[in-house]
Coordinates of C-alpha atoms (C1' of nucleotides) in Angstrom, one line a residue:
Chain A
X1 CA 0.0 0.0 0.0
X2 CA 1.5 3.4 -0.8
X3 CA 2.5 5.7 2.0
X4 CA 0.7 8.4 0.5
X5 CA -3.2 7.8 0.6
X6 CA -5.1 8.2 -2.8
X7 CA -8.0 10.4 -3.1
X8 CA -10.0 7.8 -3.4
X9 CA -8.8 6.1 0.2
X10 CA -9.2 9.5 1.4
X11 CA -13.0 10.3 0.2
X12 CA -13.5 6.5 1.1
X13 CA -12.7 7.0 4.8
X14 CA -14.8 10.2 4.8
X15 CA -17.9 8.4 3.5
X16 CA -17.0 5.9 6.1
X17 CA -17.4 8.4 8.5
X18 CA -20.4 9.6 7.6
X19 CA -22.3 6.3 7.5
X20 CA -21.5 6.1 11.1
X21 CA -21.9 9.6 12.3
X22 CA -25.3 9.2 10.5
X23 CA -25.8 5.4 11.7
X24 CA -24.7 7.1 15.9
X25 CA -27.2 9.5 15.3
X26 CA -30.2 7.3 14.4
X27 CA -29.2 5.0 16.9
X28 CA -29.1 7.8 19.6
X29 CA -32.5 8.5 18.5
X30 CA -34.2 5.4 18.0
X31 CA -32.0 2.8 19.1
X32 CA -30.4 -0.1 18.3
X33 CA -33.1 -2.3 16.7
X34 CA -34.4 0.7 14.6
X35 CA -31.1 1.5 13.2
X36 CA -32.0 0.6 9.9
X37 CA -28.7 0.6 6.5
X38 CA -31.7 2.2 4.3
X39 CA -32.5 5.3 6.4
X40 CA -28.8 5.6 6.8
X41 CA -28.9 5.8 3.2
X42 CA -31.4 7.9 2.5
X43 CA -30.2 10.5 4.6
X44 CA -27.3 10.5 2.6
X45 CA -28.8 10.5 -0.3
X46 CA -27.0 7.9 -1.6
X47 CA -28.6 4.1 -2.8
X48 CA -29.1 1.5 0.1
X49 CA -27.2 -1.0 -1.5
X50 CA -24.2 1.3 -1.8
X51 CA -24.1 1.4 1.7
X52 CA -22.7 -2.3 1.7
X53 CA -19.2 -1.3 0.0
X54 CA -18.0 -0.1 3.0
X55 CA -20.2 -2.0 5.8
X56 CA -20.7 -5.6 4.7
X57 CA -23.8 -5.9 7.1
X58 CA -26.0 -4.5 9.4
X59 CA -23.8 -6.0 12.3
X60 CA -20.5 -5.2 11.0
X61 CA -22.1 -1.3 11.2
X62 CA -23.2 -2.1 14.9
X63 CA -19.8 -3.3 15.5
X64 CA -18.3 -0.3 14.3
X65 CA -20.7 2.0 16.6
X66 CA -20.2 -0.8 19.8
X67 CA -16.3 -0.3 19.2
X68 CA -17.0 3.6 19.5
X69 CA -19.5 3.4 22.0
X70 CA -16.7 1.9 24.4
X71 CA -14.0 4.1 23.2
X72 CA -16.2 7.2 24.6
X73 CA -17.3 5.6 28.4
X74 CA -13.5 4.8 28.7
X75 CA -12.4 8.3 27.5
X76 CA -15.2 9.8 30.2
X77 CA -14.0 7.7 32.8
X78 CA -10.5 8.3 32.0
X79 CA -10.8 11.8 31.9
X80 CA -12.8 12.0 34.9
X81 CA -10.1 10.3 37.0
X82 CA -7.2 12.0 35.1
X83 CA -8.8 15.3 36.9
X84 CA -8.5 14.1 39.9
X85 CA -5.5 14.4 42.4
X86 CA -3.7 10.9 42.0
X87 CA -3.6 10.1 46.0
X88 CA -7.0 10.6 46.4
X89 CA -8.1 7.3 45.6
X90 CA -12.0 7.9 47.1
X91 CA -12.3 10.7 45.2
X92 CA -10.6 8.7 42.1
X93 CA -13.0 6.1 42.4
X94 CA -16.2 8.6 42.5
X95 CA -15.8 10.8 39.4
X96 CA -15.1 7.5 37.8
X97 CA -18.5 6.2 38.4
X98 CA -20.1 9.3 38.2
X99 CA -18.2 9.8 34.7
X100 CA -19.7 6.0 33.8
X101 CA -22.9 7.0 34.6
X102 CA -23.1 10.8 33.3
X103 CA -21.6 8.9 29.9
X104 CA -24.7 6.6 30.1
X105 CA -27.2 8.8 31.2
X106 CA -26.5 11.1 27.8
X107 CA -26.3 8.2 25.8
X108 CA -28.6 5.7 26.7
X109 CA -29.0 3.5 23.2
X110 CA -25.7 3.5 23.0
X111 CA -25.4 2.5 26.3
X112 CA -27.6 -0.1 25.6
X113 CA -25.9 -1.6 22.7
X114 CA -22.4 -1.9 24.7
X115 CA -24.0 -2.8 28.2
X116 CA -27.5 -4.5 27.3
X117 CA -28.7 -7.7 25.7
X118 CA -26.6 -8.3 22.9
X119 CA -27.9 -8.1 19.6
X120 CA -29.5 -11.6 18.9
X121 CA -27.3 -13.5 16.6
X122 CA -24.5 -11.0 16.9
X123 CA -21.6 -12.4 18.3
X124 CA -18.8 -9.7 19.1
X125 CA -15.8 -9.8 17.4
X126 CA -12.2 -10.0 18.8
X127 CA -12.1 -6.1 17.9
X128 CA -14.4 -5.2 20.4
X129 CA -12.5 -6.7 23.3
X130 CA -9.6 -4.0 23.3
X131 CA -12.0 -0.9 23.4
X132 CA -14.1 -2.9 25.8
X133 CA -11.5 -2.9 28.5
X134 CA -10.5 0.5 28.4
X135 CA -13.2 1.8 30.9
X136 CA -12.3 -1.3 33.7
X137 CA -8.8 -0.4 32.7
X138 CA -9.7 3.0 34.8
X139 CA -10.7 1.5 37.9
X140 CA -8.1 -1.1 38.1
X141 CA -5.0 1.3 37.9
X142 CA -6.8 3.4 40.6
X143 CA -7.9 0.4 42.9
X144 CA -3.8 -0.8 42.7
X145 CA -2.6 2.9 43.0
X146 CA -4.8 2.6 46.3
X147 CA -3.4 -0.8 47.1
X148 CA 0.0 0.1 46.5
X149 CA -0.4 3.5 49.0
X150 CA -2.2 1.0 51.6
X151 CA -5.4 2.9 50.9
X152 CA -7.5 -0.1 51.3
X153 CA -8.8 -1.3 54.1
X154 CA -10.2 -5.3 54.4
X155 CA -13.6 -5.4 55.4
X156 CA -13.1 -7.6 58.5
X157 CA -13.9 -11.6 58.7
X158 CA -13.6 -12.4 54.8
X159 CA -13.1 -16.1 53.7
X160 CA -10.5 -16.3 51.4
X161 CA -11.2 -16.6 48.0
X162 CA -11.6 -20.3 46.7
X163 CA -9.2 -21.8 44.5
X164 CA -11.4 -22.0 41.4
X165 CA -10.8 -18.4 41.5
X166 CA -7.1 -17.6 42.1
X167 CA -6.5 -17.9 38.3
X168 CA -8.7 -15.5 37.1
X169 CA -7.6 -13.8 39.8
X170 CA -3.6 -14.3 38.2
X171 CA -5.7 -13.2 35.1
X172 CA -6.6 -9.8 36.7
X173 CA -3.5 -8.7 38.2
X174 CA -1.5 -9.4 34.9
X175 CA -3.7 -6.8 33.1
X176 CA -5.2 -4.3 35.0
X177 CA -4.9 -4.5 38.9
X178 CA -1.3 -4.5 38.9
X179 CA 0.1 -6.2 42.4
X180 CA -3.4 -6.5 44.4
X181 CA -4.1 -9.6 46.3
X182 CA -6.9 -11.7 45.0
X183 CA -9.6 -11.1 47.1
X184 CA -9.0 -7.3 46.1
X185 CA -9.3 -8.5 42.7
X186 CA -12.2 -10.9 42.8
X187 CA -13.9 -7.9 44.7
X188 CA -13.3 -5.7 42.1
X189 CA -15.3 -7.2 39.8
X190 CA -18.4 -7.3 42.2
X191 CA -17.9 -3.7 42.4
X192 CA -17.7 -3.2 38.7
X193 CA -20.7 -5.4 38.3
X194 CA -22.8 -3.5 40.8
X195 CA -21.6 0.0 39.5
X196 CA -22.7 -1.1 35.7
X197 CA -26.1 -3.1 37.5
X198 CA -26.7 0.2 39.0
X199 CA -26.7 2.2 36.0
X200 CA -28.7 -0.6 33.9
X201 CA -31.3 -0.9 36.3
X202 CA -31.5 3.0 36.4
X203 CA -31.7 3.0 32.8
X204 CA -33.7 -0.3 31.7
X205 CA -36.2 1.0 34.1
X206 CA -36.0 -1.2 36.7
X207 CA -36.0 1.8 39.6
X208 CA -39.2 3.6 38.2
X209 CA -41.3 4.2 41.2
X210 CA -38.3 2.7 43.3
X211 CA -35.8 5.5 43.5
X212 CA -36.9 9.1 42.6
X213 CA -32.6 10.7 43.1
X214 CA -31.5 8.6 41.1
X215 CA -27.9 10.4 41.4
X216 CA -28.2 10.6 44.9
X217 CA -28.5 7.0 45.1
X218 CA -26.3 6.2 42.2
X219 CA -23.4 8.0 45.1
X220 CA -24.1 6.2 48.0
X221 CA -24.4 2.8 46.3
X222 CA -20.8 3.4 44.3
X223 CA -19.5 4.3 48.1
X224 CA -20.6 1.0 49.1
X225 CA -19.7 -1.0 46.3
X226 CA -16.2 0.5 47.1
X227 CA -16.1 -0.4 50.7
X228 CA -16.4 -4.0 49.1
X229 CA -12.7 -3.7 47.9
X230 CA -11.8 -1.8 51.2
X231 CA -11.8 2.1 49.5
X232 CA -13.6 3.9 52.5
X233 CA -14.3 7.9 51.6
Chain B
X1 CA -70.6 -11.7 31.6
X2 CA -72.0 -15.3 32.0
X3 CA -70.3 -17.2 35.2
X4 CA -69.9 -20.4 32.9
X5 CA -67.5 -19.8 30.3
X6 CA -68.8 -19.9 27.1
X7 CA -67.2 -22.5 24.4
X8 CA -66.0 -19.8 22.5
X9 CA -64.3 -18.5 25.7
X10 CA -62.9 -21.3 26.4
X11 CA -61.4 -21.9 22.5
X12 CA -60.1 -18.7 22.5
X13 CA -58.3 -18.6 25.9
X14 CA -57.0 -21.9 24.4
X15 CA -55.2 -20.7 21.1
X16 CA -54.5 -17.4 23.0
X17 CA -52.0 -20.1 25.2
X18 CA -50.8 -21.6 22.2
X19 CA -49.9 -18.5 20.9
X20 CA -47.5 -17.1 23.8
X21 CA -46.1 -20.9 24.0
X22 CA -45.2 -20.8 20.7
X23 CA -44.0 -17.2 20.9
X24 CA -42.1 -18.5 24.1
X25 CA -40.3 -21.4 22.0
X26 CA -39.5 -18.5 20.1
X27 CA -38.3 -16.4 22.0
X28 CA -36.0 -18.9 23.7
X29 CA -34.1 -20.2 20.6
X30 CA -33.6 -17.1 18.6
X31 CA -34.4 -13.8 21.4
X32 CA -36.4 -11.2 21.1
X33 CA -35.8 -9.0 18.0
X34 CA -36.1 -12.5 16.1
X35 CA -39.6 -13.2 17.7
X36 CA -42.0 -12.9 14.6
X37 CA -46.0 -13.2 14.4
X38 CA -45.6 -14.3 10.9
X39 CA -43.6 -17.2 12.6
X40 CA -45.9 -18.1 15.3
X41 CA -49.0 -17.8 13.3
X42 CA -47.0 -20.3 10.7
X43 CA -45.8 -22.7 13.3
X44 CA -49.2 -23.0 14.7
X45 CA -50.9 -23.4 10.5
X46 CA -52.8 -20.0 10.7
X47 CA -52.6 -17.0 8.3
X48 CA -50.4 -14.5 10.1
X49 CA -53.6 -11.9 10.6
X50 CA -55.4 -14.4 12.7
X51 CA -52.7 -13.8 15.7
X52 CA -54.5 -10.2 15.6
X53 CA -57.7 -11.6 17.2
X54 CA -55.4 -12.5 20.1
X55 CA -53.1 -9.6 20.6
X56 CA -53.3 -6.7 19.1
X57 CA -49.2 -5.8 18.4
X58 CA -46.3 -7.9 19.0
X59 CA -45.3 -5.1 21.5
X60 CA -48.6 -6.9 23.5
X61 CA -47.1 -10.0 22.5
X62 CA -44.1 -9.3 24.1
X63 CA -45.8 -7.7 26.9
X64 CA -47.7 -11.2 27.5
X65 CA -43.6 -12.6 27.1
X66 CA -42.4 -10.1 30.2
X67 CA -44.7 -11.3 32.5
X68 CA -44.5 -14.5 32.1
X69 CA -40.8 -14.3 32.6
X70 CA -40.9 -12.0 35.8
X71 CA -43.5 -14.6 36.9
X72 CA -40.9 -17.4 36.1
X73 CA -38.1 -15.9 38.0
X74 CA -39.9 -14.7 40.6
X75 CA -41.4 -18.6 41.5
X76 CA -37.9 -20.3 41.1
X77 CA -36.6 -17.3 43.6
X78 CA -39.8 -18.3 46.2
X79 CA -39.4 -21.7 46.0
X80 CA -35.6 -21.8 46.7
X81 CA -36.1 -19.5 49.1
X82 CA -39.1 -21.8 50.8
X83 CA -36.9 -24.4 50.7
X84 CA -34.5 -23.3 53.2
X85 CA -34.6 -23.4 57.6
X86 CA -36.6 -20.2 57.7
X87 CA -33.7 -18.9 60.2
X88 CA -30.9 -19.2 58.0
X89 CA -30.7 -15.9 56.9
X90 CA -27.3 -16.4 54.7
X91 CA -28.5 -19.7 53.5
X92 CA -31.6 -18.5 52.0
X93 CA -30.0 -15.3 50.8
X94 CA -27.5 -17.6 49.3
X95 CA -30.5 -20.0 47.7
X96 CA -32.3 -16.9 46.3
X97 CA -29.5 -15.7 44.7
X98 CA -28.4 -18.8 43.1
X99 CA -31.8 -19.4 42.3
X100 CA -31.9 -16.0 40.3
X101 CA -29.0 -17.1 38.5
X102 CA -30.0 -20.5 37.5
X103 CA -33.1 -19.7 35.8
X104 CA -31.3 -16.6 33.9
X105 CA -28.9 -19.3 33.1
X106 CA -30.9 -21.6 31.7
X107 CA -33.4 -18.8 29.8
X108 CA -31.0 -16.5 28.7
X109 CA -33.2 -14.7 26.1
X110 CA -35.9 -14.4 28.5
X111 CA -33.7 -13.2 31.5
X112 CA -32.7 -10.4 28.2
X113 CA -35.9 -9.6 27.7
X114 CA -36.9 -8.4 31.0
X115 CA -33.5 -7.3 32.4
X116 CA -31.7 -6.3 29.2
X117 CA -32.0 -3.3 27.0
X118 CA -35.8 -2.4 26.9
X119 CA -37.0 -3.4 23.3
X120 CA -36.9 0.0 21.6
X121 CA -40.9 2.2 21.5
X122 CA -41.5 -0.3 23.9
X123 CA -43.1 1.5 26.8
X124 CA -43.6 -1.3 29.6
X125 CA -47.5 -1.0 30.9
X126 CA -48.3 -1.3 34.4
X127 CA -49.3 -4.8 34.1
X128 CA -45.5 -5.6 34.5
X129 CA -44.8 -4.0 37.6
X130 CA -46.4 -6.4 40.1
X131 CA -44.7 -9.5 38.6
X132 CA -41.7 -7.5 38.7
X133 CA -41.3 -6.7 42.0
X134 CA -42.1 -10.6 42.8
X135 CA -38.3 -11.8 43.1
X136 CA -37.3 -8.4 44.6
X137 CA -40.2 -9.2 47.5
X138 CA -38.8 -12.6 48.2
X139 CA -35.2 -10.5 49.0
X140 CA -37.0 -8.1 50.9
X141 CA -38.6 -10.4 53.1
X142 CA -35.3 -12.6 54.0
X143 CA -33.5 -9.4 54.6
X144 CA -36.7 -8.3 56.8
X145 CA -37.2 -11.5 58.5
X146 CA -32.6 -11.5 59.2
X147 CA -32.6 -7.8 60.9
X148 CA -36.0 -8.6 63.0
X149 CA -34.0 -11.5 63.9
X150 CA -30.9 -9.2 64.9
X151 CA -29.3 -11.5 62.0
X152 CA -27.8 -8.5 60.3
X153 CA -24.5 -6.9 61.7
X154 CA -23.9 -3.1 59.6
X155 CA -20.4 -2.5 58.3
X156 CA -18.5 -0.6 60.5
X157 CA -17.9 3.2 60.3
X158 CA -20.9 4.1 57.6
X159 CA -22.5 7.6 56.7
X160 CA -25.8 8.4 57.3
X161 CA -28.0 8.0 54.3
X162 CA -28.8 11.4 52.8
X163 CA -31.8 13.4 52.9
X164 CA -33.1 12.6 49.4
X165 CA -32.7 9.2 50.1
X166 CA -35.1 8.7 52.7
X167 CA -38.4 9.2 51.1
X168 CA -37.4 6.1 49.0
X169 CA -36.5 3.4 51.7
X170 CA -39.5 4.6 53.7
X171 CA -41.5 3.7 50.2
X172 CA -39.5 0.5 50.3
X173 CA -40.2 -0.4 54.1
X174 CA -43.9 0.1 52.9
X175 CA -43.9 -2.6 50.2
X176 CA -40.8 -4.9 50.6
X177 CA -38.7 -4.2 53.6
X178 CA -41.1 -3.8 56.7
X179 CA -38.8 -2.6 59.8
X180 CA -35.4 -2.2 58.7
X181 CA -33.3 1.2 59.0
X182 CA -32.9 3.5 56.0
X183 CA -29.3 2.3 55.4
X184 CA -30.8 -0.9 55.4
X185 CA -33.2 -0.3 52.4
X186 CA -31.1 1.5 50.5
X187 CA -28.0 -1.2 50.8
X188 CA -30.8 -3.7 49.8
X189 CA -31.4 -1.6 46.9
X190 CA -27.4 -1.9 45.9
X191 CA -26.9 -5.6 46.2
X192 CA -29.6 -6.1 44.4
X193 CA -28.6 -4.5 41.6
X194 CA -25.0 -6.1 42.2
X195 CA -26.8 -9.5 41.9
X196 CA -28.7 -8.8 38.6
X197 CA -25.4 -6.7 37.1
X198 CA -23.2 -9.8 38.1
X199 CA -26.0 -12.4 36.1
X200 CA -25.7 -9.3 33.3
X201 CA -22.4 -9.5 33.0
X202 CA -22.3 -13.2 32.4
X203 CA -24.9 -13.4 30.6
X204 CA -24.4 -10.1 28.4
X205 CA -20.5 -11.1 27.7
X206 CA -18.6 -9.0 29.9
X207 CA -16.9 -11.7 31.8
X208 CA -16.0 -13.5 28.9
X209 CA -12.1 -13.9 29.0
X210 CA -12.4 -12.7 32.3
X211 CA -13.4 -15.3 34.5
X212 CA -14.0 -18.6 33.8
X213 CA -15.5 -20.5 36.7
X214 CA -18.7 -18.3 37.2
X215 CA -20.8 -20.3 39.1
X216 CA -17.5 -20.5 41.7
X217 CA -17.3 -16.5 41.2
X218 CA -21.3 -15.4 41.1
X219 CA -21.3 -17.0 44.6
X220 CA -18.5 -15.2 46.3
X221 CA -20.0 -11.8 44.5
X222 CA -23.1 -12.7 46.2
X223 CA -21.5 -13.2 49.3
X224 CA -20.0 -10.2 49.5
X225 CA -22.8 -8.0 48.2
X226 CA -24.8 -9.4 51.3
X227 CA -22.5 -8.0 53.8
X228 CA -23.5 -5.0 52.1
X229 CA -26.5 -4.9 53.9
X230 CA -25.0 -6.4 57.2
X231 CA -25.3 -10.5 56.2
X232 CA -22.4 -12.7 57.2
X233 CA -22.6 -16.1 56.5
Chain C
dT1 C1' -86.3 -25.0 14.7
dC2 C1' -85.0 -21.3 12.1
dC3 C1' -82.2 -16.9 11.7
dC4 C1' -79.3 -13.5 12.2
dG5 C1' -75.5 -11.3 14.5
dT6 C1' -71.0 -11.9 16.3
dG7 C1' -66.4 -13.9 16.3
dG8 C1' -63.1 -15.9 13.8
dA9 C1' -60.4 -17.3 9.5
dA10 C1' -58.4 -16.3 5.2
dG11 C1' -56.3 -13.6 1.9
dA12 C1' -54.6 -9.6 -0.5
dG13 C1' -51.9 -5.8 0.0
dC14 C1' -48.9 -1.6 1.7
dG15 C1' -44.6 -0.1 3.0
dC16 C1' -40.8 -1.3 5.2
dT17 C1' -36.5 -4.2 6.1
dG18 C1' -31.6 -6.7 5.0
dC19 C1' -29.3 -8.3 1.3
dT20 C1' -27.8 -9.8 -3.6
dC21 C1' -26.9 -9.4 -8.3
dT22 C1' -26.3 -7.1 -12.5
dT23 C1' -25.4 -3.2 -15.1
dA24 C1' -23.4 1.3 -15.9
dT25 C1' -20.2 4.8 -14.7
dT26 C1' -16.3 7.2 -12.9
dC27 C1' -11.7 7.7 -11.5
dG28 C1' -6.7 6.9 -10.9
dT29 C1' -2.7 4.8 -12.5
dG30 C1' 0.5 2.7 -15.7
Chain D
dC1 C1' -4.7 7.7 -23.6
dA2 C1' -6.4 3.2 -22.3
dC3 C1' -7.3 -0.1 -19.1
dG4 C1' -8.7 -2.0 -14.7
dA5 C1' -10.4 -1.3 -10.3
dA6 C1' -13.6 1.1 -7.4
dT7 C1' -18.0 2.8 -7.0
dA8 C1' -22.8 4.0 -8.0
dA9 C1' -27.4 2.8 -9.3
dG10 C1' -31.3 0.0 -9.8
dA11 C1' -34.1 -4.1 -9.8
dG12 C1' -35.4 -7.8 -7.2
dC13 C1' -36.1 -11.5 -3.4
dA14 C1' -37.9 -12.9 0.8
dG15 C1' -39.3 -11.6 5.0
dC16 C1' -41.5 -8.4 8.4
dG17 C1' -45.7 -5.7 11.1
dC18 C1' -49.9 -4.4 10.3
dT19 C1' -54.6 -3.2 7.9
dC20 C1' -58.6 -4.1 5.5
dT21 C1' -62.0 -6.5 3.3
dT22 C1' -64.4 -10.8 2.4
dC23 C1' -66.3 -14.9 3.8
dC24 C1' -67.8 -18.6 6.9
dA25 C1' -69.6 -21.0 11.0
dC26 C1' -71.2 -21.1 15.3
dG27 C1' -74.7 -20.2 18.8
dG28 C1' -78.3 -17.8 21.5
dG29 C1' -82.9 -15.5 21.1
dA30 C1' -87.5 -15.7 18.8

DNA sequence: TCCCGTGGAAGAGCGCTGCTCTTATTCGTG
DNA sequence: CACGAATAAGAGCAGCGCTCTTCCACGGGA
């Protein structure tokens, strides 16, 4: 491939674009089962069927929004923490879940499409997994900053995590909780879990009529999920 | 209305349970978004306009499809919890949460429908909310039934729960809760979401490559979502 | 017992979808 | 300039939800 990209690359990567600024924006609007390739078209006035020289599918266009969908939670969660001072792990670990869930709250069919049932018969390619991990990336690196400070506190009287779980555990501290024991790590995911159950029961409706602040509850439940892993405010 | 049923009553409450079987076949071997009239009218040898007698949208045949599964859920969470020494608090909090996950497990496009991405227009009637609330009731009244007991011991050094707050976890010791402290309520309200984000998360695709004995994991998370709410095994 | 109204079945049809294939055109490079 | 590759356009297929109209059969009142 030359160094130097041809016009045609060049108008090729812009139309690109387009079909997925176009396709983010009817997905914002309508969501992910209404995104439909000839509506994308129309609106750009070009033939539906032309749409498939640069997607090959619906889902390949869906994979290309869930890969961007990721990459813009992880860049509001890593911004959030990157404004924070770095020894102030509580405060870290807030504006990270508030970030998640401000990122959410704006964006809720995208949200949807990364978070929520997976698009029957859609199974997510390897692509996705990098983007995926950037978010969790976020929180680990604070949680072993913590660790590493002796930040962390045990909650008091905790069995120790069975064996069945010391490899994933292994897993975990090879990629993104750098030197924390594994009940730190194991715990981690719980509080990930509850953060993102939090936010999808918000959004999926399951607190209507239940909790009317949703972002005052959304605070003290991240506090406590944190006081899982030993981060006390 | 006659107090005998009528034959034709009877015929029709007949296909209408044909109908939502088929539609439930459906539903659990392809999901939701695959769920078709077309389909269940073929499978069943009438023209497709016939299922219109019986429901008047999909979106009401989906509807039909929701409760069922809240209903489903919420008797596998009863009975496991039925099943255990009605003072073992940790044992039947342990038995409702595993019962949660089982069923999920085994009707993963079902558990999507009703805890994954809302289907898109759809707006969820109040028909819903009373099975809904059935599995959360069952968690409510164990947690009730521990801290009446003086079963539940709170996690040391934790902050009041804020003003906003309270108005809620009064409404919850109204319905599901009866007795228990604010802090109490509103923990409830966190671990359950950590339960349901933890089945999510399996079910959904986040775990994959992340941890591989679930079952092994989904009961420590449980575990330590309890003590959330002041339950130690 | 007949009779008519109601409930149901069937079919055609509209506009939409994803996707494929064929044909025509444009554009960049050798 | 000419050729080959990339693109655009259009027709078409099968399926979808949903509507409407037509026809039939059953069953309760006269």
């Amino acid at each position: 491939m030359p160094a130097r990209r041809t016009a045609r690359e060049r108008v090729r990567a812009e139309i690109t674009r387009e079909i997925t600024d176009i396709a983010r924006a009817q997905l914002a609007s309508d969501g992910a089962a209404a995104l439909s390739l000839r509506a994308v078209a129309r609106d750009m006035g070009m033939v539906s069927s032309g749409i498939y020289r640069y997607f090959a599918s619906r889902d390949e266009l869906l994979t290309a929004l869930i890969i961007d969908g990721y990459n813009a939670i992880g860049e509001a969660v890593e911004n959030a923490d990157a404004a924070c001072r770095r020894d102030d792990y509580p405060g870290r670990w807030r504006a990270a879940c508030r970030a998640a869930r401000a990122w959410a709250v704006a964006h809720p069919h995208e949200y949807a499409l990364i978070y929520g049932s997976p698009v029957p018969g859609y199974q997510a390619p390897p692509d996705t997994i990098g983007p995926a991990a950037r978010s969790a990336a976020v929180f680990g690196r604070l949680i072993s900053d913590a660790f590493a400070a002796g930040g962390l506190i045990p909650l008091p009287g905790r069995s120790p995590v069975p064996n069945g779980l010391a490899e994933d555990a292994g897993r975990l501290r090879d990629s993104v909780l750098p030197g924390v024991p594994d009940e730190v790590a194991i715990g981690m995911l719980t509080a990930l879990s509850g953060v993102f159950g939090m936010i999808s029961f918000e959004l999926f409706g399951q607190f209507n009529n239940v909790v009317t602040d949703t972002a005052a509850y959304y605070d003290r439940g991240a506090a406590d999920l944190a006081r899982l892993i030993g981060l006390t405010a």
